[in-house]
Amino acid sequence: MESIKIKAPGTVANLVCGFDILGLALNEPCDIMEFRLLDEPKVIIHNRDAYNLPTDPEQNVAGVVLLAAIEKAGGTIGFEVTIEKHIKPGSGLGSSAASAAGAAVGANKLLGNRFSTDELIQLAMIGEKLATGVKHADNITPCILGGVTLIRSILPIDIVPLASPDLYVTVVHPQIEVRTSDARQILKQLIYLKDAIKQWGNIAGLVAGFMRNDKQLIGRSLEDVIIEPVRSILIPGFDEIKAKCKQAGALGGGISGSGPSIFMLSETEQVAREVGRIMHGIYERIGVENNVYVTTISNEGVRVVEHE
Amino acid sequence: MESIKIKAPGTVANLVCGFDILGLALNEPCDIMEFRLLDEPKVIIHNRDAYNLPTDPEQNVAGVVLLAAIEKAGGTIGFEVTIEKHIKPGSGLGSSAASAAGAAVGANKLLGNRFSTDELIQLAMIGEKLATGVKHADNITPCILGGVTLIRSILPIDIVPLASPDLYVTVVHPQIEVRTSDARQILKQLIYLKDAIKQWGNIAGLVAGFMRNDKQLIGRSLEDVIIEPVRSILIPGFDEIKAKCKQAGALGGGISGSGPSIFMLSETEQVAREVGRIMHGIYERIGVENNVYVTTISNEGVRVVEHE
């Protein structure tokens, strides 16, 4: 195989109570990445978007992953990659994770699938580190594996694919900036044990709900008493959107990743679309430009769309 | 039905990382309780043990549950109960929960099963409140339902039966006193967010492991970075027992409830018995009297053994 074209999906990390450990893959938006194998150890990047992302491989999320993949593969080959970015950077929908995971999987396919899943995640985390300063894996893992995934532990890496529940996901991305580093800094380093106990009840309930496809249990467990009360103050309209979407029948939801996107899970497409209209309407009224996606949980992660 | 004899099993609460939310039922030890329906609203208690437990129903764990059941049932009937206690009070094996849950279920059977599971748990929590000062349900719930259970929330009550994995449980009860109230008081009220994140990764892994019967995942997830490091200082020999039992092949384990009992889960009876010998040997060497149980997870909770 000389070249390959893949789609790398957007992802929702944290899933309300599962801060830093849970994530799910979306069917849209997706980035499209086209890779060509080179016979010398270098990386050439073409960005097809309006985001002014760097083309220097050392400064580019996909670039650093590809450089690491080249080194890991013995340093004799290289990659030319064209990235068509549809997941807006800073949206909270795993834009950097899609670049990083897409690069790891794309390189791996062209190298004859020589890396294990754990190695792919390790490679992709190099890209996340460049983008966010932290080697977190809660977007990367569902991006690579699809469905809902658990990162039980980062050191050592321990990934548990949980399930691919048939749920609709509505996401609104308000065009405001919440930097991941800011969203991390406002978190309290110390929390109350009693709140942590509430949180772990909800995490356990959410995991059980996903594994059993018990939608009411999923809905009841989508509650976050620790992160959301702090982070949601950075997102205008958050409380109103959450309340009105649940009134309209959404099972529940919250901040996607570190925001500013907000996601809601629903059992039917009809509810998911109504939820989208509510989200859009509230941001229109507040005067914040926004994009709404109505999609489903993707049961596959990065997928090949073409190869030669 | 005029009389009934039931067995109420011992239980292991917390399950290492699942502080206050997880518990499992054991096949032994069990309390045996015999109930007779009375035609006037009173409670008569006979204790068949050496523990000097109160016979005044207002002061007895089973007594307060029966009084509440009488009131809930309209106040016209009463109960005479004989309690043969095999689960030692203060062992950390759910002795008070067995009395409370056994009383709730026994009364319910004699009253034609008029209470729902949630009502049974609410009734039994009255007994736990008397015994420990706290209305916790992590022993009561597995005692009533069997298997491994999750208490997602206490207010409102939300119980999720998880699974009945085919695991062996070895328990050692060292004859030292750790009062539940003391074990609670030494806990820190504030914990680090980074520790909480580790903990919820393990809780999610443990729940997934139980539901999938994935024993290696259960083993990896039996890690507690918050409660155990504090509470284990009250239990002599704890670290040595844990390390040596894991070396001998146990999947993992920790403090049962608030201690002093220690439990270990194993895949085979052979390992479970070897674990029991190790536990016993260490306490012999330290000079602490101890009882060891090698048993399995019970897939039923309180069960009827005789009725008339």
PDB file of C-alpha atoms in Angstrom, chain B residues 120-281:
ATOM      1  CA  LEU B 120     -37.106  -3.399  51.981  1.00  0.00           C
ATOM      2  CA  ILE B 121     -33.859  -1.490  51.656  1.00  0.00           C
ATOM      3  CA  GLN B 122     -35.390   1.593  53.283  1.00  0.00           C
ATOM      4  CA  LEU B 123     -36.659  -0.539  56.164  1.00  0.00           C
ATOM      5  CA  ALA B 124     -33.328  -2.283  56.628  1.00  0.00           C
ATOM      6  CA  MET B 125     -31.482   1.048  56.611  1.00  0.00           C
ATOM      7  CA  ILE B 126     -33.327   1.916  59.825  1.00  0.00           C
ATOM      8  CA  GLY B 127     -31.439  -0.954  61.453  1.00  0.00           C
ATOM      9  CA  GLU B 128     -28.110   0.152  59.969  1.00  0.00           C
ATOM     10  CA  LYS B 129     -28.733   3.650  61.285  1.00  0.00           C
ATOM     11  CA  LEU B 130     -29.165   2.248  64.805  1.00  0.00           C
ATOM     12  CA  ALA B 131     -26.010   0.138  64.520  1.00  0.00           C
ATOM     13  CA  THR B 132     -23.631   2.559  62.865  1.00  0.00           C
ATOM     14  CA  GLY B 133     -25.229   5.994  63.030  1.00  0.00           C
ATOM     15  CA  VAL B 134     -25.351   6.162  59.241  1.00  0.00           C
ATOM     16  CA  LYS B 135     -28.105   5.058  56.860  1.00  0.00           C
ATOM     17  CA  HIS B 136     -25.779   3.284  54.503  1.00  0.00           C
ATOM     18  CA  ALA B 137     -26.921   0.525  52.181  1.00  0.00           C
ATOM     19  CA  ASP B 138     -23.768  -1.075  50.834  1.00  0.00           C
ATOM     20  CA  ASN B 139     -24.103  -4.159  53.041  1.00  0.00           C
ATOM     21  CA  ILE B 140     -27.905  -4.250  53.099  1.00  0.00           C
ATOM     22  CA  THR B 141     -28.333  -4.236  49.350  1.00  0.00           C
ATOM     23  CA  PRO B 142     -26.200  -7.291  48.506  1.00  0.00           C
ATOM     24  CA  CYS B 143     -27.619  -9.003  51.627  1.00  0.00           C
ATOM     25  CA  ILE B 144     -31.136  -8.615  50.202  1.00  0.00           C
ATOM     26  CA  LEU B 145     -30.398  -9.100  46.493  1.00  0.00           C
ATOM     27  CA  GLY B 146     -27.299 -11.335  46.401  1.00  0.00           C
ATOM     28  CA  GLY B 147     -24.403 -10.971  43.955  1.00  0.00           C
ATOM     29  CA  VAL B 148     -22.519  -7.731  43.489  1.00  0.00           C
ATOM     30  CA  THR B 149     -24.677  -4.648  43.846  1.00  0.00           C
ATOM     31  CA  LEU B 150     -24.240  -0.952  43.190  1.00  0.00           C
ATOM     32  CA  ILE B 151     -25.855   1.797  45.217  1.00  0.00           C
ATOM     33  CA  ARG B 152     -25.760   4.552  42.619  1.00  0.00           C
ATOM     34  CA  SER B 153     -27.531   6.944  44.961  1.00  0.00           C
ATOM     35  CA  ILE B 154     -29.004   6.917  48.465  1.00  0.00           C
ATOM     36  CA  LEU B 155     -31.178  10.007  48.092  1.00  0.00           C
ATOM     37  CA  PRO B 156     -33.197   9.065  46.110  1.00  0.00           C
ATOM     38  CA  ILE B 157     -32.444   5.384  46.472  1.00  0.00           C
ATOM     39  CA  ASP B 158     -31.143   3.887  43.209  1.00  0.00           C
ATOM     40  CA  ILE B 159     -29.948   0.301  43.345  1.00  0.00           C
ATOM     41  CA  VAL B 160     -28.354  -1.528  40.421  1.00  0.00           C
ATOM     42  CA  PRO B 161     -27.754  -5.297  40.736  1.00  0.00           C
ATOM     43  CA  LEU B 162     -24.575  -5.823  38.709  1.00  0.00           C
ATOM     44  CA  ALA B 163     -23.618  -9.475  38.464  1.00  0.00           C
ATOM     45  CA  SER B 164     -22.842 -12.700  40.317  1.00  0.00           C
ATOM     46  CA  PRO B 165     -19.333 -13.551  39.203  1.00  0.00           C
ATOM     47  CA  ASP B 166     -18.132 -17.089  39.933  1.00  0.00           C
ATOM     48  CA  LEU B 167     -15.319 -16.072  42.252  1.00  0.00           C
ATOM     49  CA  TYR B 168     -13.997 -17.491  45.465  1.00  0.00           C
ATOM     50  CA  VAL B 169     -13.793 -15.198  48.450  1.00  0.00           C
ATOM     51  CA  THR B 170     -11.379 -15.706  51.314  1.00  0.00           C
ATOM     52  CA  VAL B 171     -12.012 -13.644  54.424  1.00  0.00           C
ATOM     53  CA  VAL B 172      -9.952 -13.364  57.559  1.00  0.00           C
ATOM     54  CA  HIS B 173     -11.461 -11.821  60.652  1.00  0.00           C
ATOM     55  CA  PRO B 174      -8.725 -10.851  63.111  1.00  0.00           C
ATOM     56  CA  GLN B 175     -10.139 -10.539  66.625  1.00  0.00           C
ATOM     57  CA  ILE B 176      -9.345  -6.879  67.079  1.00  0.00           C
ATOM     58  CA  GLU B 177     -11.842  -4.075  67.379  1.00  0.00           C
ATOM     59  CA  VAL B 178     -12.210  -1.406  64.702  1.00  0.00           C
ATOM     60  CA  ARG B 179     -15.361   0.591  65.337  1.00  0.00           C
ATOM     61  CA  THR B 180     -17.189   1.704  62.195  1.00  0.00           C
ATOM     62  CA  SER B 181     -17.484   5.187  63.648  1.00  0.00           C
ATOM     63  CA  ASP B 182     -13.691   5.364  64.253  1.00  0.00           C
ATOM     64  CA  ALA B 183     -12.967   3.996  60.777  1.00  0.00           C
ATOM     65  CA  ARG B 184     -15.155   6.768  59.395  1.00  0.00           C
ATOM     66  CA  GLN B 185     -13.672   9.522  61.499  1.00  0.00           C
ATOM     67  CA  ILE B 186     -10.089   8.964  60.379  1.00  0.00           C
ATOM     68  CA  LEU B 187     -11.009   9.490  56.745  1.00  0.00           C
ATOM     69  CA  LYS B 188      -9.986  12.792  55.215  1.00  0.00           C
ATOM     70  CA  GLN B 189     -12.921  14.954  54.244  1.00  0.00           C
ATOM     71  CA  LEU B 190     -10.962  16.515  51.391  1.00  0.00           C
ATOM     72  CA  ILE B 191      -9.160  14.426  48.800  1.00  0.00           C
ATOM     73  CA  TYR B 192      -7.039  15.210  45.755  1.00  0.00           C
ATOM     74  CA  LEU B 193      -8.861  15.389  42.443  1.00  0.00           C
ATOM     75  CA  LYS B 194      -6.024  13.422  40.835  1.00  0.00           C
ATOM     76  CA  ASP B 195      -6.569  10.586  43.324  1.00  0.00           C
ATOM     77  CA  ALA B 196     -10.318  10.714  42.723  1.00  0.00           C
ATOM     78  CA  ILE B 197      -9.702  10.344  38.975  1.00  0.00           C
ATOM     79  CA  LYS B 198      -7.568   7.258  39.596  1.00  0.00           C
ATOM     80  CA  GLN B 199     -10.295   5.902  41.841  1.00  0.00           C
ATOM     81  CA  TRP B 200     -13.082   6.385  39.338  1.00  0.00           C
ATOM     82  CA  GLY B 201     -11.024   4.689  36.631  1.00  0.00           C
ATOM     83  CA  ASN B 202     -10.765   1.701  38.938  1.00  0.00           C
ATOM     84  CA  ILE B 203     -14.465   1.771  39.836  1.00  0.00           C
ATOM     85  CA  ALA B 204     -15.428   1.861  36.174  1.00  0.00           C
ATOM     86  CA  GLY B 205     -12.988  -0.991  35.485  1.00  0.00           C
ATOM     87  CA  LEU B 206     -14.321  -3.034  38.397  1.00  0.00           C
ATOM     88  CA  VAL B 207     -17.941  -2.615  37.295  1.00  0.00           C
ATOM     89  CA  ALA B 208     -17.040  -3.542  33.709  1.00  0.00           C
ATOM     90  CA  GLY B 209     -15.017  -6.499  34.991  1.00  0.00           C
ATOM     91  CA  PHE B 210     -17.883  -7.823  37.130  1.00  0.00           C
ATOM     92  CA  MET B 211     -20.418  -7.408  34.329  1.00  0.00           C
ATOM     93  CA  ARG B 212     -18.189  -9.165  31.798  1.00  0.00           C
ATOM     94  CA  ASN B 213     -16.805 -11.734  34.236  1.00  0.00           C
ATOM     95  CA  ASP B 214     -13.358 -10.480  33.151  1.00  0.00           C
ATOM     96  CA  LYS B 215     -11.279 -11.636  36.083  1.00  0.00           C
ATOM     97  CA  GLN B 216      -8.031 -10.009  35.063  1.00  0.00           C
ATOM     98  CA  LEU B 217      -9.790  -6.651  34.737  1.00  0.00           C
ATOM     99  CA  ILE B 218     -11.386  -7.189  38.160  1.00  0.00           C
ATOM    100  CA  GLY B 219      -7.923  -7.875  39.563  1.00  0.00           C
ATOM    101  CA  ARG B 220      -6.318  -4.806  37.985  1.00  0.00           C
ATOM    102  CA  SER B 221      -9.182  -2.598  39.188  1.00  0.00           C
ATOM    103  CA  LEU B 222      -9.059  -3.728  42.836  1.00  0.00           C
ATOM    104  CA  GLU B 223      -6.937  -0.755  43.837  1.00  0.00           C
ATOM    105  CA  ASP B 224      -7.890   1.982  46.301  1.00  0.00           C
ATOM    106  CA  VAL B 225      -5.738   5.096  46.541  1.00  0.00           C
ATOM    107  CA  ILE B 226      -8.066   7.005  48.884  1.00  0.00           C
ATOM    108  CA  ILE B 227      -9.611   4.984  51.708  1.00  0.00           C
ATOM    109  CA  GLU B 228      -7.325   1.972  52.113  1.00  0.00           C
ATOM    110  CA  PRO B 229      -4.082   3.899  52.693  1.00  0.00           C
ATOM    111  CA  VAL B 230      -5.776   5.611  55.670  1.00  0.00           C
ATOM    112  CA  ARG B 231      -7.869   2.806  57.111  1.00  0.00           C
ATOM    113  CA  SER B 232      -5.361   0.011  56.728  1.00  0.00           C
ATOM    114  CA  ILE B 233      -3.207   1.538  59.455  1.00  0.00           C
ATOM    115  CA  LEU B 234      -5.898   0.352  61.910  1.00  0.00           C
ATOM    116  CA  ILE B 235      -5.401  -3.264  60.800  1.00  0.00           C
ATOM    117  CA  PRO B 236      -2.155  -4.980  61.824  1.00  0.00           C
ATOM    118  CA  GLY B 237      -0.602  -7.167  59.142  1.00  0.00           C
ATOM    119  CA  PHE B 238      -2.687  -5.632  56.359  1.00  0.00           C
ATOM    120  CA  ASP B 239       0.086  -4.802  53.873  1.00  0.00           C
ATOM    121  CA  GLU B 240       1.859  -8.112  54.341  1.00  0.00           C
ATOM    122  CA  ILE B 241      -1.364 -10.094  53.944  1.00  0.00           C
ATOM    123  CA  LYS B 242      -2.323  -8.254  50.806  1.00  0.00           C
ATOM    124  CA  ALA B 243       1.080  -8.632  49.188  1.00  0.00           C
ATOM    125  CA  LYS B 244       1.493 -12.325  50.048  1.00  0.00           C
ATOM    126  CA  CYS B 245      -2.054 -13.244  48.980  1.00  0.00           C
ATOM    127  CA  LYS B 246      -1.550 -11.584  45.619  1.00  0.00           C
ATOM    128  CA  GLN B 247       1.775 -13.381  45.217  1.00  0.00           C
ATOM    129  CA  ALA B 248      -0.117 -16.622  45.877  1.00  0.00           C
ATOM    130  CA  GLY B 249      -2.461 -15.887  42.971  1.00  0.00           C
ATOM    131  CA  ALA B 250      -5.362 -13.913  44.475  1.00  0.00           C
ATOM    132  CA  LEU B 251      -6.840 -11.416  42.015  1.00  0.00           C
ATOM    133  CA  GLY B 252      -6.891  -8.738  44.688  1.00  0.00           C
ATOM    134  CA  GLY B 253      -8.826  -7.576  47.689  1.00  0.00           C
ATOM    135  CA  GLY B 254      -8.669  -5.274  50.656  1.00  0.00           C
ATOM    136  CA  ILE B 255     -10.556  -4.199  53.744  1.00  0.00           C
ATOM    137  CA  SER B 256     -14.034  -5.686  54.129  1.00  0.00           C
ATOM    138  CA  GLY B 257     -16.379  -2.836  54.971  1.00  0.00           C
ATOM    139  CA  SER B 258     -14.679  -0.698  57.590  1.00  0.00           C
ATOM    140  CA  GLY B 259     -12.596  -3.652  58.785  1.00  0.00           C
ATOM    141  CA  PRO B 260     -10.955  -5.321  60.531  1.00  0.00           C
ATOM    142  CA  SER B 261     -11.761  -8.264  58.219  1.00  0.00           C
ATOM    143  CA  ILE B 262      -9.722  -8.541  55.032  1.00  0.00           C
ATOM    144  CA  PHE B 263     -11.086 -10.241  51.925  1.00  0.00           C
ATOM    145  CA  MET B 264      -9.408 -11.568  48.800  1.00  0.00           C
ATOM    146  CA  LEU B 265     -10.988 -12.728  45.534  1.00  0.00           C
ATOM    147  CA  SER B 266      -9.583 -15.750  43.705  1.00  0.00           C
ATOM    148  CA  GLU B 267     -10.423 -17.636  40.559  1.00  0.00           C
ATOM    149  CA  THR B 268     -10.021 -21.121  41.995  1.00  0.00           C
ATOM    150  CA  GLU B 269     -10.821 -22.855  45.251  1.00  0.00           C
ATOM    151  CA  GLN B 270      -7.212 -24.021  45.480  1.00  0.00           C
ATOM    152  CA  VAL B 271      -5.872 -20.460  45.444  1.00  0.00           C
ATOM    153  CA  ALA B 272      -8.636 -19.315  47.809  1.00  0.00           C
ATOM    154  CA  ARG B 273      -7.629 -21.998  50.337  1.00  0.00           C
ATOM    155  CA  GLU B 274      -3.933 -21.172  50.040  1.00  0.00           C
ATOM    156  CA  VAL B 275      -4.836 -17.503  50.595  1.00  0.00           C
ATOM    157  CA  GLY B 276      -6.707 -18.555  53.731  1.00  0.00           C
ATOM    158  CA  ARG B 277      -3.637 -20.403  55.037  1.00  0.00           C
ATOM    159  CA  ILE B 278      -1.467 -17.355  54.392  1.00  0.00           C
ATOM    160  CA  MET B 279      -3.872 -15.048  56.221  1.00  0.00           C
ATOM    161  CA  HIS B 280      -4.164 -17.404  59.154  1.00  0.00           C
ATOM    162  CA  GLY B 281      -0.387 -17.931  59.320  1.00  0.00           C
TER     163      GLY B 281
END
